[in-house]
Amino acid sequence: MTSMPDAQGRPIDVLLAGYAAGTLTRPLHVLVASHLALSVENRGYVAALETLKGFEIERITPKPFADRDERLAAIFALGDVPAPAGPADRLLPAPLRDFLGFSAKDIPWKSKLPGLKEHVIMDGPEGEAVLYWIKPGVAMPVHTHEGSEVTLVLEGGFRDAFGHYDKGDVAFADESVDHKPV
């Protein structure tokens, strides 16, 4: 389920198309891969987009990269990809667990409010990625956003003025939204 449809369609469709095209930032790529691992709802759609992208690539005439060595150096400068965190766990889908490099039992939570803990995964030029643990029934404070917020439900669910979201669902909010998820 998604919220906030806009004139261009459902926000999830834009996100899924970016995933299939390989144009998302790493945190959003991991979010979509985790969504697909948790929910069958959009797997067929993404597979179709990837097939179309493959047909498009087959029609392109190959061209040499003028800055090939610089691009490769930039890729290698990113460092090693963390090794997979080990066996599956109940909370974290494999793409998220592999991105984090540890399992759910090892999340270094920090208490923010009664019934609310967080773990900041990253905060930088690609955006902010945060895990939240919220006690059932606890309402988040009313808030708005600077930019866009994309939320993937890993366990349980929540509701706000736009609907109810369960495990595997993706919700969207932006600066036009003033909400109080519960």
PDB file of C-alpha atoms in Angstrom:
ATOM      1  CA  MET A   1       0.000   0.000   0.000  1.00  0.00           C
ATOM      2  CA  THR A   2       1.159   3.520  -0.674  1.00  0.00           C
ATOM      3  CA  SER A   3      -0.091   6.929   0.242  1.00  0.00           C
ATOM      4  CA  MET A   4      -0.182  10.309  -1.415  1.00  0.00           C
ATOM      5  CA  PRO A   5      -0.895   9.632  -5.096  1.00  0.00           C
ATOM      6  CA  ASP A   6       0.138  12.560  -7.247  1.00  0.00           C
ATOM      7  CA  ALA A   7      -0.467  13.767 -10.790  1.00  0.00           C
ATOM      8  CA  GLN A   8       2.256  11.460 -12.121  1.00  0.00           C
ATOM      9  CA  GLY A   9       0.722   8.357 -10.536  1.00  0.00           C
ATOM     10  CA  ARG A  10       1.598   6.307  -7.512  1.00  0.00           C
ATOM     11  CA  PRO A  11       4.899   7.243  -5.829  1.00  0.00           C
ATOM     12  CA  ILE A  12       5.732   3.546  -5.462  1.00  0.00           C
ATOM     13  CA  ASP A  13       5.710   3.163  -9.264  1.00  0.00           C
ATOM     14  CA  VAL A  14       8.335   5.893  -9.622  1.00  0.00           C
ATOM     15  CA  LEU A  15      10.449   4.223  -6.936  1.00  0.00           C
ATOM     16  CA  LEU A  16      10.108   0.780  -8.531  1.00  0.00           C
ATOM     17  CA  ALA A  17      11.020   2.175 -11.966  1.00  0.00           C
ATOM     18  CA  GLY A  18      14.135   3.795 -10.479  1.00  0.00           C
ATOM     19  CA  TYR A  19      15.047   0.473  -8.879  1.00  0.00           C
ATOM     20  CA  ALA A  20      14.676  -1.408 -12.185  1.00  0.00           C
ATOM     21  CA  ALA A  21      16.690   1.262 -14.000  1.00  0.00           C
ATOM     22  CA  GLY A  22      19.423   1.282 -11.359  1.00  0.00           C
ATOM     23  CA  THR A  23      19.095   5.013 -10.673  1.00  0.00           C
ATOM     24  CA  LEU A  24      18.217   5.011  -6.951  1.00  0.00           C
ATOM     25  CA  THR A  25      20.557   6.010  -4.168  1.00  0.00           C
ATOM     26  CA  ARG A  26      21.882   3.045  -2.228  1.00  0.00           C
ATOM     27  CA  PRO A  27      19.515   3.504   0.755  1.00  0.00           C
ATOM     28  CA  LEU A  28      16.449   3.653  -1.526  1.00  0.00           C
ATOM     29  CA  HIS A  29      17.732   0.687  -3.531  1.00  0.00           C
ATOM     30  CA  VAL A  30      18.001  -1.336  -0.311  1.00  0.00           C
ATOM     31  CA  LEU A  31      14.531  -0.183   0.787  1.00  0.00           C
ATOM     32  CA  VAL A  32      12.955  -1.354  -2.494  1.00  0.00           C
ATOM     33  CA  ALA A  33      14.903  -4.637  -2.488  1.00  0.00           C
ATOM     34  CA  SER A  34      13.682  -5.202   1.087  1.00  0.00           C
ATOM     35  CA  HIS A  35      10.105  -4.344   0.089  1.00  0.00           C
ATOM     36  CA  LEU A  36      10.312  -6.903  -2.724  1.00  0.00           C
ATOM     37  CA  ALA A  37      11.704  -9.495  -0.306  1.00  0.00           C
ATOM     38  CA  LEU A  38       8.812  -8.916   2.124  1.00  0.00           C
ATOM     39  CA  SER A  39       5.935  -8.520  -0.327  1.00  0.00           C
ATOM     40  CA  VAL A  40       5.006 -10.238  -3.582  1.00  0.00           C
ATOM     41  CA  GLU A  41       2.801  -7.293  -4.602  1.00  0.00           C
ATOM     42  CA  ASN A  42       5.286  -5.543  -6.917  1.00  0.00           C
ATOM     43  CA  ARG A  43       7.680  -8.333  -7.907  1.00  0.00           C
ATOM     44  CA  GLY A  44       6.003  -8.978 -11.274  1.00  0.00           C
ATOM     45  CA  TYR A  45       5.939  -5.279 -12.089  1.00  0.00           C
ATOM     46  CA  VAL A  46       9.666  -4.900 -11.347  1.00  0.00           C
ATOM     47  CA  ALA A  47      10.498  -8.044 -13.338  1.00  0.00           C
ATOM     48  CA  ALA A  48       8.609  -6.591 -16.323  1.00  0.00           C
ATOM     49  CA  LEU A  49      10.444  -3.265 -15.998  1.00  0.00           C
ATOM     50  CA  GLU A  50      13.800  -5.074 -15.814  1.00  0.00           C
ATOM     51  CA  THR A  51      12.916  -7.075 -18.937  1.00  0.00           C
ATOM     52  CA  LEU A  52      12.044  -3.865 -20.793  1.00  0.00           C
ATOM     53  CA  LYS A  53      15.308  -2.290 -19.642  1.00  0.00           C
ATOM     54  CA  GLY A  54      17.174  -5.353 -20.942  1.00  0.00           C
ATOM     55  CA  PHE A  55      15.541  -4.953 -24.369  1.00  0.00           C
ATOM     56  CA  GLU A  56      16.544  -1.289 -24.352  1.00  0.00           C
ATOM     57  CA  ILE A  57      20.162  -2.148 -23.519  1.00  0.00           C
ATOM     58  CA  GLU A  58      20.290  -4.681 -26.355  1.00  0.00           C
ATOM     59  CA  ARG A  59      19.390  -1.933 -28.868  1.00  0.00           C
ATOM     60  CA  ILE A  60      22.077   0.493 -27.728  1.00  0.00           C
ATOM     61  CA  THR A  61      25.257   0.699 -29.759  1.00  0.00           C
ATOM     62  CA  PRO A  62      28.187   0.209 -27.393  1.00  0.00           C
ATOM     63  CA  LYS A  63      30.399   3.256 -26.901  1.00  0.00           C
ATOM     64  CA  PRO A  64      33.722   3.455 -25.118  1.00  0.00           C
ATOM     65  CA  PHE A  65      33.880   5.401 -21.854  1.00  0.00           C
ATOM     66  CA  ALA A  66      36.142   8.435 -22.152  1.00  0.00           C
ATOM     67  CA  ASP A  67      36.688   8.430 -18.371  1.00  0.00           C
ATOM     68  CA  ARG A  68      36.617   4.656 -17.795  1.00  0.00           C
ATOM     69  CA  ASP A  69      39.627   4.550 -15.472  1.00  0.00           C
ATOM     70  CA  GLU A  70      38.311   7.397 -13.311  1.00  0.00           C
ATOM     71  CA  ARG A  71      34.905   5.725 -13.008  1.00  0.00           C
ATOM     72  CA  LEU A  72      36.481   2.411 -12.013  1.00  0.00           C
ATOM     73  CA  ALA A  73      38.726   4.162  -9.483  1.00  0.00           C
ATOM     74  CA  ALA A  74      35.655   5.836  -7.947  1.00  0.00           C
ATOM     75  CA  ILE A  75      33.911   2.469  -7.670  1.00  0.00           C
ATOM     76  CA  PHE A  76      36.918   0.814  -6.044  1.00  0.00           C
ATOM     77  CA  ALA A  77      37.349   3.790  -3.687  1.00  0.00           C
ATOM     78  CA  LEU A  78      33.977   2.954  -2.154  1.00  0.00           C
ATOM     79  CA  GLY A  79      35.707   0.131  -0.312  1.00  0.00           C
ATOM     80  CA  ASP A  80      34.664  -3.396   0.381  1.00  0.00           C
ATOM     81  CA  VAL A  81      31.039  -4.365   0.373  1.00  0.00           C
ATOM     82  CA  PRO A  82      30.170  -5.707   3.832  1.00  0.00           C
ATOM     83  CA  ALA A  83      29.923  -9.469   4.021  1.00  0.00           C
ATOM     84  CA  PRO A  84      26.420 -10.847   4.446  1.00  0.00           C
ATOM     85  CA  ALA A  85      25.389 -10.812   8.094  1.00  0.00           C
ATOM     86  CA  GLY A  86      24.725 -14.514   8.294  1.00  0.00           C
ATOM     87  CA  PRO A  87      21.540 -16.524   8.557  1.00  0.00           C
ATOM     88  CA  ALA A  88      18.143 -14.943   8.077  1.00  0.00           C
ATOM     89  CA  ASP A  89      16.424 -13.361  11.006  1.00  0.00           C
ATOM     90  CA  ARG A  90      12.763 -12.723  11.657  1.00  0.00           C
ATOM     91  CA  LEU A  91      12.860  -8.920  11.346  1.00  0.00           C
ATOM     92  CA  LEU A  92      15.354  -7.869   8.700  1.00  0.00           C
ATOM     93  CA  PRO A  93      15.008  -8.965   5.074  1.00  0.00           C
ATOM     94  CA  ALA A  94      18.290 -10.084   3.494  1.00  0.00           C
ATOM     95  CA  PRO A  95      18.950  -6.885   1.467  1.00  0.00           C
ATOM     96  CA  LEU A  96      18.639  -4.702   4.576  1.00  0.00           C
ATOM     97  CA  ARG A  97      20.576  -7.117   6.784  1.00  0.00           C
ATOM     98  CA  ASP A  98      23.383  -7.258   4.212  1.00  0.00           C
ATOM     99  CA  PHE A  99      23.423  -3.448   3.930  1.00  0.00           C
ATOM    100  CA  LEU A 100      23.667  -3.091   7.706  1.00  0.00           C
ATOM    101  CA  GLY A 101      26.205  -5.876   8.136  1.00  0.00           C
ATOM    102  CA  PHE A 102      24.443  -7.288  11.212  1.00  0.00           C
ATOM    103  CA  SER A 103      21.191  -8.929  12.243  1.00  0.00           C
ATOM    104  CA  ALA A 104      18.237  -7.481  14.145  1.00  0.00           C
ATOM    105  CA  LYS A 105      19.457  -8.777  17.507  1.00  0.00           C
ATOM    106  CA  ASP A 106      22.581  -6.609  17.130  1.00  0.00           C
ATOM    107  CA  ILE A 107      20.896  -3.292  16.261  1.00  0.00           C
ATOM    108  CA  PRO A 108      22.395  -0.611  18.547  1.00  0.00           C
ATOM    109  CA  TRP A 109      19.121   1.092  19.462  1.00  0.00           C
ATOM    110  CA  LYS A 110      19.041   4.513  21.123  1.00  0.00           C
ATOM    111  CA  SER A 111      15.960   5.540  23.111  1.00  0.00           C
ATOM    112  CA  LYS A 112      14.431   8.780  21.850  1.00  0.00           C
ATOM    113  CA  LEU A 113      11.068   8.928  23.657  1.00  0.00           C
ATOM    114  CA  PRO A 114       9.118   6.494  25.818  1.00  0.00           C
ATOM    115  CA  GLY A 115       8.172   3.651  23.468  1.00  0.00           C
ATOM    116  CA  LEU A 116      10.431   4.901  20.643  1.00  0.00           C
ATOM    117  CA  LYS A 117      13.949   3.798  19.766  1.00  0.00           C
ATOM    118  CA  GLU A 118      16.002   4.573  16.696  1.00  0.00           C
ATOM    119  CA  HIS A 119      19.170   3.534  14.931  1.00  0.00           C
ATOM    120  CA  VAL A 120      20.597   5.980  12.380  1.00  0.00           C
ATOM    121  CA  ILE A 121      22.026   3.902   9.556  1.00  0.00           C
ATOM    122  CA  MET A 122      23.354   6.857   7.608  1.00  0.00           C
ATOM    123  CA  ASP A 123      22.906  10.591   7.282  1.00  0.00           C
ATOM    124  CA  GLY A 124      24.637  12.218   4.366  1.00  0.00           C
ATOM    125  CA  PRO A 125      24.396  13.433   0.791  1.00  0.00           C
ATOM    126  CA  GLU A 126      22.382  10.380  -0.308  1.00  0.00           C
ATOM    127  CA  GLY A 127      19.830  11.105   2.402  1.00  0.00           C
ATOM    128  CA  GLU A 128      19.064   9.822   5.851  1.00  0.00           C
ATOM    129  CA  ALA A 129      18.261   6.185   6.599  1.00  0.00           C
ATOM    130  CA  VAL A 130      16.894   5.340  10.042  1.00  0.00           C
ATOM    131  CA  LEU A 131      15.408   2.261  11.688  1.00  0.00           C
ATOM    132  CA  TYR A 132      12.654   2.924  14.219  1.00  0.00           C
ATOM    133  CA  TRP A 133      11.287   0.577  16.841  1.00  0.00           C
ATOM    134  CA  ILE A 134       7.964   1.847  18.104  1.00  0.00           C
ATOM    135  CA  LYS A 135       6.019   0.133  20.863  1.00  0.00           C
ATOM    136  CA  PRO A 136       2.572  -1.025  19.705  1.00  0.00           C
ATOM    137  CA  GLY A 137      -0.087   1.635  20.263  1.00  0.00           C
ATOM    138  CA  VAL A 138       2.393   4.484  20.647  1.00  0.00           C
ATOM    139  CA  ALA A 139       1.636   7.571  18.574  1.00  0.00           C
ATOM    140  CA  MET A 140       4.501   9.435  16.984  1.00  0.00           C
ATOM    141  CA  PRO A 141       4.446  13.168  17.625  1.00  0.00           C
ATOM    142  CA  VAL A 142       2.627  15.185  14.966  1.00  0.00           C
ATOM    143  CA  HIS A 143       5.238  16.155  12.415  1.00  0.00           C
ATOM    144  CA  THR A 144       5.929  17.259   8.880  1.00  0.00           C
ATOM    145  CA  HIS A 145       8.980  16.664   6.721  1.00  0.00           C
ATOM    146  CA  GLU A 146      11.760  18.509   4.984  1.00  0.00           C
ATOM    147  CA  GLY A 147      11.853  16.739   1.650  1.00  0.00           C
ATOM    148  CA  SER A 148      10.549  13.225   1.192  1.00  0.00           C
ATOM    149  CA  GLU A 149      10.117  10.393   3.655  1.00  0.00           C
ATOM    150  CA  VAL A 150       9.814   6.815   2.432  1.00  0.00           C
ATOM    151  CA  THR A 151       8.857   4.284   5.103  1.00  0.00           C
ATOM    152  CA  LEU A 152       9.062   0.491   4.813  1.00  0.00           C
ATOM    153  CA  VAL A 153       7.207  -1.463   7.499  1.00  0.00           C
ATOM    154  CA  LEU A 154       9.401  -4.364   8.675  1.00  0.00           C
ATOM    155  CA  GLU A 155       7.069  -5.756  11.325  1.00  0.00           C
ATOM    156  CA  GLY A 156       3.633  -4.913  12.686  1.00  0.00           C
ATOM    157  CA  GLY A 157       2.003  -1.903  11.114  1.00  0.00           C
ATOM    158  CA  PHE A 158       0.900   1.675  11.548  1.00  0.00           C
ATOM    159  CA  ARG A 159      -1.869   4.000  10.480  1.00  0.00           C
ATOM    160  CA  ASP A 160      -2.106   7.668   9.681  1.00  0.00           C
ATOM    161  CA  ALA A 161      -4.580   9.930   7.874  1.00  0.00           C
ATOM    162  CA  PHE A 162      -3.662   8.282   4.539  1.00  0.00           C
ATOM    163  CA  GLY A 163      -4.275   4.668   5.471  1.00  0.00           C
ATOM    164  CA  HIS A 164      -3.027   1.570   7.237  1.00  0.00           C
ATOM    165  CA  TYR A 165       0.344   0.001   6.448  1.00  0.00           C
ATOM    166  CA  ASP A 166       1.369  -3.576   7.220  1.00  0.00           C
ATOM    167  CA  LYS A 167       4.585  -5.577   6.943  1.00  0.00           C
ATOM    168  CA  GLY A 168       6.183  -4.990   3.540  1.00  0.00           C
ATOM    169  CA  ASP A 169       4.128  -1.867   2.748  1.00  0.00           C
ATOM    170  CA  VAL A 170       5.774   1.386   1.689  1.00  0.00           C
ATOM    171  CA  ALA A 171       4.394   4.778   2.768  1.00  0.00           C
ATOM    172  CA  PHE A 172       5.347   8.193   1.407  1.00  0.00           C
ATOM    173  CA  ALA A 173       5.271  11.642   3.001  1.00  0.00           C
ATOM    174  CA  ASP A 174       6.689  15.010   2.051  1.00  0.00           C
ATOM    175  CA  GLU A 175       6.634  18.618   3.238  1.00  0.00           C
ATOM    176  CA  SER A 176       2.927  18.884   2.391  1.00  0.00           C
ATOM    177  CA  VAL A 177       2.059  16.173   4.925  1.00  0.00           C
ATOM    178  CA  ASP A 178       1.418  16.899   8.580  1.00  0.00           C
ATOM    179  CA  HIS A 179       0.716  13.544  10.220  1.00  0.00           C
ATOM    180  CA  LYS A 180       0.738  11.505  13.395  1.00  0.00           C
ATOM    181  CA  PRO A 181       1.462   7.826  12.690  1.00  0.00           C
ATOM    182  CA  VAL A 182       0.236   5.326  15.301  1.00  0.00           C
TER     183      VAL A 182
END
